Amino acid sequence: MVDRVSLVLRTFGAAGPMTLAQVTARTGLPRSSVHRLLDQLAQAGWLAKSPGQTYELGVHAYEVGQAALRHNRLLQAATPVMRAFAHRTGFTIQLGVVDRGDTVYLAKTGGRRSGPTPTAVGQRIPAHLTAVGKVQMAMPQPADRTGPRGRPVAPFHHPATAFAQEMEEIRRRGAAFDRGEAFSGIGCVGVSIGPADHPYGNLAGLSVSAAVGTFEPRELVGPLRIAAREIWERSVATDLAND
């Protein structure tokens, strides 16, 4: 039941108001099950039902989402660092995590030199297409770490040997690049946050994005690493202060 409720709610995270038929098609669940779940979630306040028989995220979903933004220690540590980076360099910087094979963007601060970029907070993109996703997939994981991210696997259209070679190259240089793979014409460079053997290590990453040809991604690896280190140190300091 929890898996089905989660699937239904996640469906609304990528779309606006939807009908019963649309939710059924997107989730692949039986229509009768979807109908029951939608009504129960609407009664509980997680969804809102309109007179036109469409559903959308409700008040409780909004409250929980805002609470997550207010109390997330990583976001608290990253926000001032990202603002300073974008102001200093002029480039757009993003904070992302890998979840169930996707990069999910938690924060984004725009820079004047990058111009408009197509990513958005809360957006999901296959991790193997993004610089911030690649660098997290490539970095070694402690033996006792488990979670929804899973182990890196080659995407079906990407030969396993080529994917493995790319992962090894990312580990060697400590940074990953997206050369228009996620969005045509948009390039990115990404680094991981913190060492892999620390609770905050490699749970998230930073990336800079801009139009291909308007910047040199390799020149931003160093500044990105400095920002990532500062975020990690702020996160650790917050933990120590709360102990």
mmCIF file of C-alpha atoms in Angstrom:
data_model
loop_
_atom_site.group_PDB
_atom_site.id
_atom_site.type_symbol
_atom_site.label_atom_id
_atom_site.label_comp_id
_atom_site.label_asym_id
_atom_site.label_seq_id
_atom_site.Cartn_x
_atom_site.Cartn_y
_atom_site.Cartn_z
ATOM 1 C CA MET A 1 0.000 0.000 0.000
ATOM 2 C CA VAL A 2 2.790 2.419 0.871
ATOM 3 C CA ASP A 3 4.435 1.789 -2.503
ATOM 4 C CA ARG A 4 1.184 2.517 -4.326
ATOM 5 C CA VAL A 5 0.496 5.708 -2.383
ATOM 6 C CA SER A 6 4.061 6.853 -3.028
ATOM 7 C CA LEU A 7 3.732 6.097 -6.744
ATOM 8 C CA VAL A 8 0.510 8.098 -7.026
ATOM 9 C CA LEU A 9 1.906 11.113 -5.158
ATOM 10 C CA ARG A 10 5.148 11.085 -7.161
ATOM 11 C CA THR A 11 3.081 11.153 -10.348
ATOM 12 C CA PHE A 12 1.690 14.544 -9.348
ATOM 13 C CA GLY A 13 5.186 15.859 -8.757
ATOM 14 C CA ALA A 14 5.821 15.854 -12.496
ATOM 15 C CA ALA A 15 2.437 17.112 -13.687
ATOM 16 C CA GLY A 16 -0.384 19.505 -12.921
ATOM 17 C CA PRO A 17 -4.026 18.588 -12.345
ATOM 18 C CA MET A 18 -4.908 15.142 -13.705
ATOM 19 C CA THR A 19 -8.016 13.043 -14.167
ATOM 20 C CA LEU A 20 -8.513 9.521 -12.903
ATOM 21 C CA ALA A 21 -7.787 8.180 -16.381
ATOM 22 C CA GLN A 22 -4.525 10.136 -16.622
ATOM 23 C CA VAL A 23 -3.275 8.978 -13.226
ATOM 24 C CA THR A 24 -4.193 5.386 -14.101
ATOM 25 C CA ALA A 25 -2.258 5.608 -17.356
ATOM 26 C CA ARG A 26 0.801 7.161 -15.729
ATOM 27 C CA THR A 27 1.003 4.762 -12.781
ATOM 28 C CA GLY A 28 -0.031 1.560 -14.552
ATOM 29 C CA LEU A 29 -2.144 0.575 -11.530
ATOM 30 C CA PRO A 30 -5.669 -0.872 -11.810
ATOM 31 C CA ARG A 31 -8.277 1.842 -12.328
ATOM 32 C CA SER A 32 -10.302 0.745 -9.290
ATOM 33 C CA SER A 33 -7.213 0.930 -7.056
ATOM 34 C CA VAL A 34 -6.285 4.364 -8.362
ATOM 35 C CA HIS A 35 -9.826 5.643 -7.830
ATOM 36 C CA ARG A 36 -9.819 4.448 -4.228
ATOM 37 C CA LEU A 37 -6.374 5.891 -3.518
ATOM 38 C CA LEU A 38 -7.215 9.255 -5.065
ATOM 39 C CA ASP A 39 -10.358 9.626 -2.966
ATOM 40 C CA GLN A 40 -8.557 8.587 0.222
ATOM 41 C CA LEU A 41 -5.678 10.970 -0.416
ATOM 42 C CA ALA A 42 -8.113 13.792 -1.184
ATOM 43 C CA GLN A 43 -10.031 13.150 2.056
ATOM 44 C CA ALA A 44 -6.738 13.214 3.991
ATOM 45 C CA GLY A 45 -5.659 16.504 2.395
ATOM 46 C CA TRP A 46 -2.723 15.169 0.393
ATOM 47 C CA LEU A 47 -4.638 15.808 -2.832
ATOM 48 C CA ALA A 48 -7.304 18.319 -3.783
ATOM 49 C CA LYS A 49 -10.229 17.349 -6.010
ATOM 50 C CA SER A 50 -11.825 19.939 -8.273
ATOM 51 C CA PRO A 51 -15.468 20.063 -9.391
ATOM 52 C CA GLY A 52 -14.208 19.115 -12.842
ATOM 53 C CA GLN A 53 -13.068 15.750 -11.484
ATOM 54 C CA THR A 54 -9.363 16.473 -11.633
ATOM 55 C CA TYR A 55 -6.880 15.984 -8.826
ATOM 56 C CA GLU A 56 -3.806 17.944 -7.799
ATOM 57 C CA LEU A 57 -1.471 18.162 -4.810
ATOM 58 C CA GLY A 58 -3.261 19.387 -1.715
ATOM 59 C CA VAL A 59 -2.509 21.444 1.381
ATOM 60 C CA HIS A 60 -0.760 18.681 3.321
ATOM 61 C CA ALA A 61 1.639 18.022 0.441
ATOM 62 C CA TYR A 62 2.477 21.721 0.332
ATOM 63 C CA GLU A 63 3.027 21.859 4.103
ATOM 64 C CA VAL A 64 5.351 18.858 4.093
ATOM 65 C CA GLY A 65 7.276 20.195 1.108
ATOM 66 C CA GLN A 66 7.817 23.559 2.781
ATOM 67 C CA ALA A 67 8.893 21.848 6.001
ATOM 68 C CA ALA A 68 11.447 19.805 4.065
ATOM 69 C CA LEU A 69 12.897 23.003 2.604
ATOM 70 C CA ARG A 70 13.037 24.729 5.991
ATOM 71 C CA HIS A 71 14.603 21.872 7.944
ATOM 72 C CA ASN A 72 16.885 20.157 5.422
ATOM 73 C CA ARG A 73 20.413 20.652 6.801
ATOM 74 C CA LEU A 74 22.055 20.172 3.437
ATOM 75 C CA LEU A 75 19.922 22.909 1.885
ATOM 76 C CA GLN A 76 20.589 25.212 4.815
ATOM 77 C CA ALA A 77 24.317 24.739 4.353
ATOM 78 C CA ALA A 78 24.235 24.952 0.554
ATOM 79 C CA THR A 79 22.040 28.021 0.020
ATOM 80 C CA PRO A 80 24.502 30.794 1.048
ATOM 81 C CA VAL A 81 27.411 29.026 -0.656
ATOM 82 C CA MET A 82 25.489 28.684 -3.914
ATOM 83 C CA ARG A 83 24.403 32.321 -3.839
ATOM 84 C CA ALA A 84 27.965 33.482 -3.311
ATOM 85 C CA PHE A 85 29.240 31.221 -6.100
ATOM 86 C CA ALA A 86 26.666 32.468 -8.627
ATOM 87 C CA HIS A 87 27.366 36.085 -7.694
ATOM 88 C CA ARG A 88 31.136 35.639 -7.882
ATOM 89 C CA THR A 89 31.360 33.612 -11.101
ATOM 90 C CA GLY A 90 28.150 34.582 -12.881
ATOM 91 C CA PHE A 91 27.322 30.928 -13.578
ATOM 92 C CA THR A 92 24.212 28.994 -12.596
ATOM 93 C CA ILE A 93 24.877 26.420 -9.872
ATOM 94 C CA GLN A 94 22.651 23.488 -8.912
ATOM 95 C CA LEU A 95 22.439 21.058 -5.984
ATOM 96 C CA GLY A 96 21.266 17.557 -6.858
ATOM 97 C CA VAL A 97 20.904 14.051 -5.454
ATOM 98 C CA VAL A 98 20.473 10.687 -7.158
ATOM 99 C CA ASP A 99 17.257 8.840 -6.349
ATOM 100 C CA ARG A 100 16.033 5.664 -8.065
ATOM 101 C CA GLY A 101 18.283 6.201 -11.039
ATOM 102 C CA ASP A 102 17.354 9.872 -11.504
ATOM 103 C CA THR A 103 19.018 13.143 -10.667
ATOM 104 C CA VAL A 104 16.644 15.244 -8.561
ATOM 105 C CA TYR A 105 17.490 18.933 -8.262
ATOM 106 C CA LEU A 106 17.085 20.285 -4.713
ATOM 107 C CA ALA A 107 18.227 23.856 -5.306
ATOM 108 C CA LYS A 108 19.286 26.147 -8.119
ATOM 109 C CA THR A 109 20.801 29.633 -8.129
ATOM 110 C CA GLY A 110 20.904 31.441 -11.448
ATOM 111 C CA GLY A 111 23.926 33.288 -12.771
ATOM 112 C CA ARG A 112 23.923 36.104 -15.313
ATOM 113 C CA ARG A 113 26.570 34.494 -17.550
ATOM 114 C CA SER A 114 24.701 31.204 -17.904
ATOM 115 C CA GLY A 115 21.472 32.751 -19.127
ATOM 116 C CA PRO A 116 18.273 30.655 -19.061
ATOM 117 C CA THR A 117 18.814 26.958 -18.294
ATOM 118 C CA PRO A 118 16.091 24.300 -18.553
ATOM 119 C CA THR A 119 16.457 22.542 -15.180
ATOM 120 C CA ALA A 120 14.100 23.260 -12.277
ATOM 121 C CA VAL A 121 13.986 22.457 -8.573
ATOM 122 C CA GLY A 122 12.220 19.138 -8.060
ATOM 123 C CA GLN A 123 12.830 18.029 -11.638
ATOM 124 C CA ARG A 124 13.937 14.449 -12.341
ATOM 125 C CA ILE A 125 16.359 13.576 -15.132
ATOM 126 C CA PRO A 126 18.040 10.195 -15.740
ATOM 127 C CA ALA A 127 21.222 10.343 -13.658
ATOM 128 C CA HIS A 128 23.506 8.996 -16.390
ATOM 129 C CA LEU A 129 22.692 12.064 -18.522
ATOM 130 C CA THR A 130 23.649 14.697 -15.943
ATOM 131 C CA ALA A 131 27.061 15.709 -14.641
ATOM 132 C CA VAL A 132 25.888 15.821 -11.022
ATOM 133 C CA GLY A 133 24.311 12.378 -11.395
ATOM 134 C CA LYS A 134 27.319 10.817 -13.090
ATOM 135 C CA VAL A 135 29.757 11.954 -10.416
ATOM 136 C CA GLN A 136 27.631 10.479 -7.627
ATOM 137 C CA MET A 137 27.173 7.197 -9.510
ATOM 138 C CA ALA A 138 30.898 6.923 -10.124
ATOM 139 C CA MET A 139 32.175 7.543 -6.619
ATOM 140 C CA PRO A 140 32.802 4.488 -4.381
ATOM 141 C CA GLN A 141 30.190 3.754 -1.750
ATOM 142 C CA PRO A 142 30.803 2.429 1.776
ATOM 143 C CA ALA A 143 29.871 -1.246 2.135
ATOM 144 C CA ASP A 144 27.221 -0.499 4.743
ATOM 145 C CA ARG A 145 25.462 2.276 2.824
ATOM 146 C CA THR A 146 22.084 1.312 1.459
ATOM 147 C CA GLY A 147 19.306 3.363 -0.075
ATOM 148 C CA PRO A 148 17.176 3.994 -3.120
ATOM 149 C CA ARG A 149 20.080 5.133 -5.258
ATOM 150 C CA GLY A 150 21.412 1.631 -5.950
ATOM 151 C CA ARG A 151 24.560 0.712 -7.845
ATOM 152 C CA PRO A 152 25.449 2.365 -11.161
ATOM 153 C CA VAL A 153 24.405 0.352 -14.172
ATOM 154 C CA ALA A 154 24.866 1.084 -17.837
ATOM 155 C CA PRO A 155 21.739 2.533 -19.470
ATOM 156 C CA PHE A 156 20.272 0.292 -22.141
ATOM 157 C CA HIS A 157 21.457 2.533 -24.978
ATOM 158 C CA HIS A 158 24.952 2.970 -23.503
ATOM 159 C CA PRO A 159 27.388 0.018 -23.964
ATOM 160 C CA ALA A 160 28.469 -1.371 -20.595
ATOM 161 C CA THR A 161 32.181 -1.105 -21.427
ATOM 162 C CA ALA A 162 31.910 2.548 -22.475
ATOM 163 C CA PHE A 163 29.866 3.368 -19.380
ATOM 164 C CA ALA A 164 32.402 1.639 -17.105
ATOM 165 C CA GLN A 165 35.232 3.554 -18.761
ATOM 166 C CA GLU A 166 33.419 6.845 -18.239
ATOM 167 C CA MET A 167 32.829 6.008 -14.560
ATOM 168 C CA GLU A 168 36.524 5.199 -14.109
ATOM 169 C CA GLU A 169 37.539 8.465 -15.764
ATOM 170 C CA ILE A 170 35.180 10.401 -13.460
ATOM 171 C CA ARG A 171 36.705 8.719 -10.408
ATOM 172 C CA ARG A 172 40.189 9.586 -11.650
ATOM 173 C CA ARG A 173 39.547 13.281 -12.171
ATOM 174 C CA GLY A 174 36.911 13.770 -9.443
ATOM 175 C CA ALA A 175 34.490 15.540 -11.773
ATOM 176 C CA ALA A 176 31.943 14.673 -14.437
ATOM 177 C CA PHE A 177 30.786 16.436 -17.590
ATOM 178 C CA ASP A 178 27.506 16.599 -19.474
ATOM 179 C CA ARG A 179 28.070 17.767 -23.025
ATOM 180 C CA GLY A 180 24.492 18.385 -24.074
ATOM 181 C CA GLU A 181 23.324 14.886 -23.111
ATOM 182 C CA ALA A 182 20.482 15.954 -20.797
ATOM 183 C CA PHE A 183 19.471 19.029 -22.791
ATOM 184 C CA SER A 184 20.672 19.801 -26.286
ATOM 185 C CA GLY A 185 23.059 22.749 -26.305
ATOM 186 C CA ILE A 186 23.489 22.871 -22.525
ATOM 187 C CA GLY A 187 26.737 21.727 -20.925
ATOM 188 C CA CYS A 188 27.429 20.945 -17.250
ATOM 189 C CA VAL A 189 30.295 20.086 -14.946
ATOM 190 C CA GLY A 190 29.618 18.332 -11.641
ATOM 191 C CA VAL A 191 31.446 17.386 -8.447
ATOM 192 C CA SER A 192 30.427 15.373 -5.398
ATOM 193 C CA ILE A 193 30.006 16.855 -1.921
ATOM 194 C CA GLY A 194 32.189 15.467 0.840
ATOM 195 C CA PRO A 195 34.223 12.254 1.189
ATOM 196 C CA ALA A 196 32.471 8.960 0.540
ATOM 197 C CA ASP A 197 33.164 7.616 4.051
ATOM 198 C CA HIS A 198 31.247 10.401 5.814
ATOM 199 C CA PRO A 199 27.444 10.447 6.370
ATOM 200 C CA TYR A 200 27.170 13.558 4.178
ATOM 201 C CA GLY A 201 29.718 12.327 1.683
ATOM 202 C CA ASN A 202 28.580 11.659 -1.878
ATOM 203 C CA LEU A 203 24.921 11.999 -0.938
ATOM 204 C CA ALA A 204 24.673 15.071 -3.128
ATOM 205 C CA GLY A 205 26.604 17.016 -5.716
ATOM 206 C CA LEU A 206 26.990 20.416 -7.314
ATOM 207 C CA SER A 207 26.930 21.303 -10.984
ATOM 208 C CA VAL A 208 27.400 24.389 -13.110
ATOM 209 C CA SER A 209 25.444 24.689 -16.350
ATOM 210 C CA ALA A 210 25.550 27.035 -19.332
ATOM 211 C CA ALA A 211 25.209 26.947 -23.092
ATOM 212 C CA VAL A 212 27.835 24.785 -24.773
ATOM 213 C CA GLY A 213 30.609 26.969 -26.158
ATOM 214 C CA THR A 214 30.017 29.875 -23.759
ATOM 215 C CA PHE A 215 32.212 28.513 -20.959
ATOM 216 C CA GLU A 216 35.071 26.116 -20.295
ATOM 217 C CA PRO A 217 33.750 23.445 -17.908
ATOM 218 C CA ARG A 218 37.208 22.251 -16.821
ATOM 219 C CA GLU A 219 38.064 25.711 -15.507
ATOM 220 C CA LEU A 220 35.155 25.484 -13.061
ATOM 221 C CA VAL A 221 36.139 22.160 -11.478
ATOM 222 C CA GLY A 222 38.373 23.869 -8.907
ATOM 223 C CA PRO A 223 35.857 26.552 -7.841
ATOM 224 C CA LEU A 224 33.118 23.915 -7.664
ATOM 225 C CA ARG A 225 35.245 21.703 -5.430
ATOM 226 C CA ILE A 226 35.856 24.637 -3.091
ATOM 227 C CA ALA A 227 32.098 25.305 -2.888
ATOM 228 C CA ALA A 228 31.378 21.612 -2.290
ATOM 229 C CA ARG A 229 33.954 21.509 0.494
ATOM 230 C CA GLU A 230 32.417 24.557 2.172
ATOM 231 C CA ILE A 231 28.936 23.026 2.019
ATOM 232 C CA TRP A 232 30.248 19.800 3.538
ATOM 233 C CA GLU A 233 32.015 21.653 6.349
ATOM 234 C CA ARG A 234 28.899 23.691 7.103
ATOM 235 C CA SER A 235 26.801 20.519 7.173
ATOM 236 C CA VAL A 236 29.221 18.821 9.571
ATOM 237 C CA ALA A 237 29.371 21.922 11.766
ATOM 238 C CA THR A 238 25.569 21.955 11.991
ATOM 239 C CA ASP A 239 25.574 18.318 13.073
ATOM 240 C CA LEU A 240 28.200 18.970 15.750
ATOM 241 C CA ALA A 241 26.269 21.988 17.059
ATOM 242 C CA ASN A 242 23.146 19.870 17.434
ATOM 243 C CA ASP A 243 24.861 16.972 19.227
#
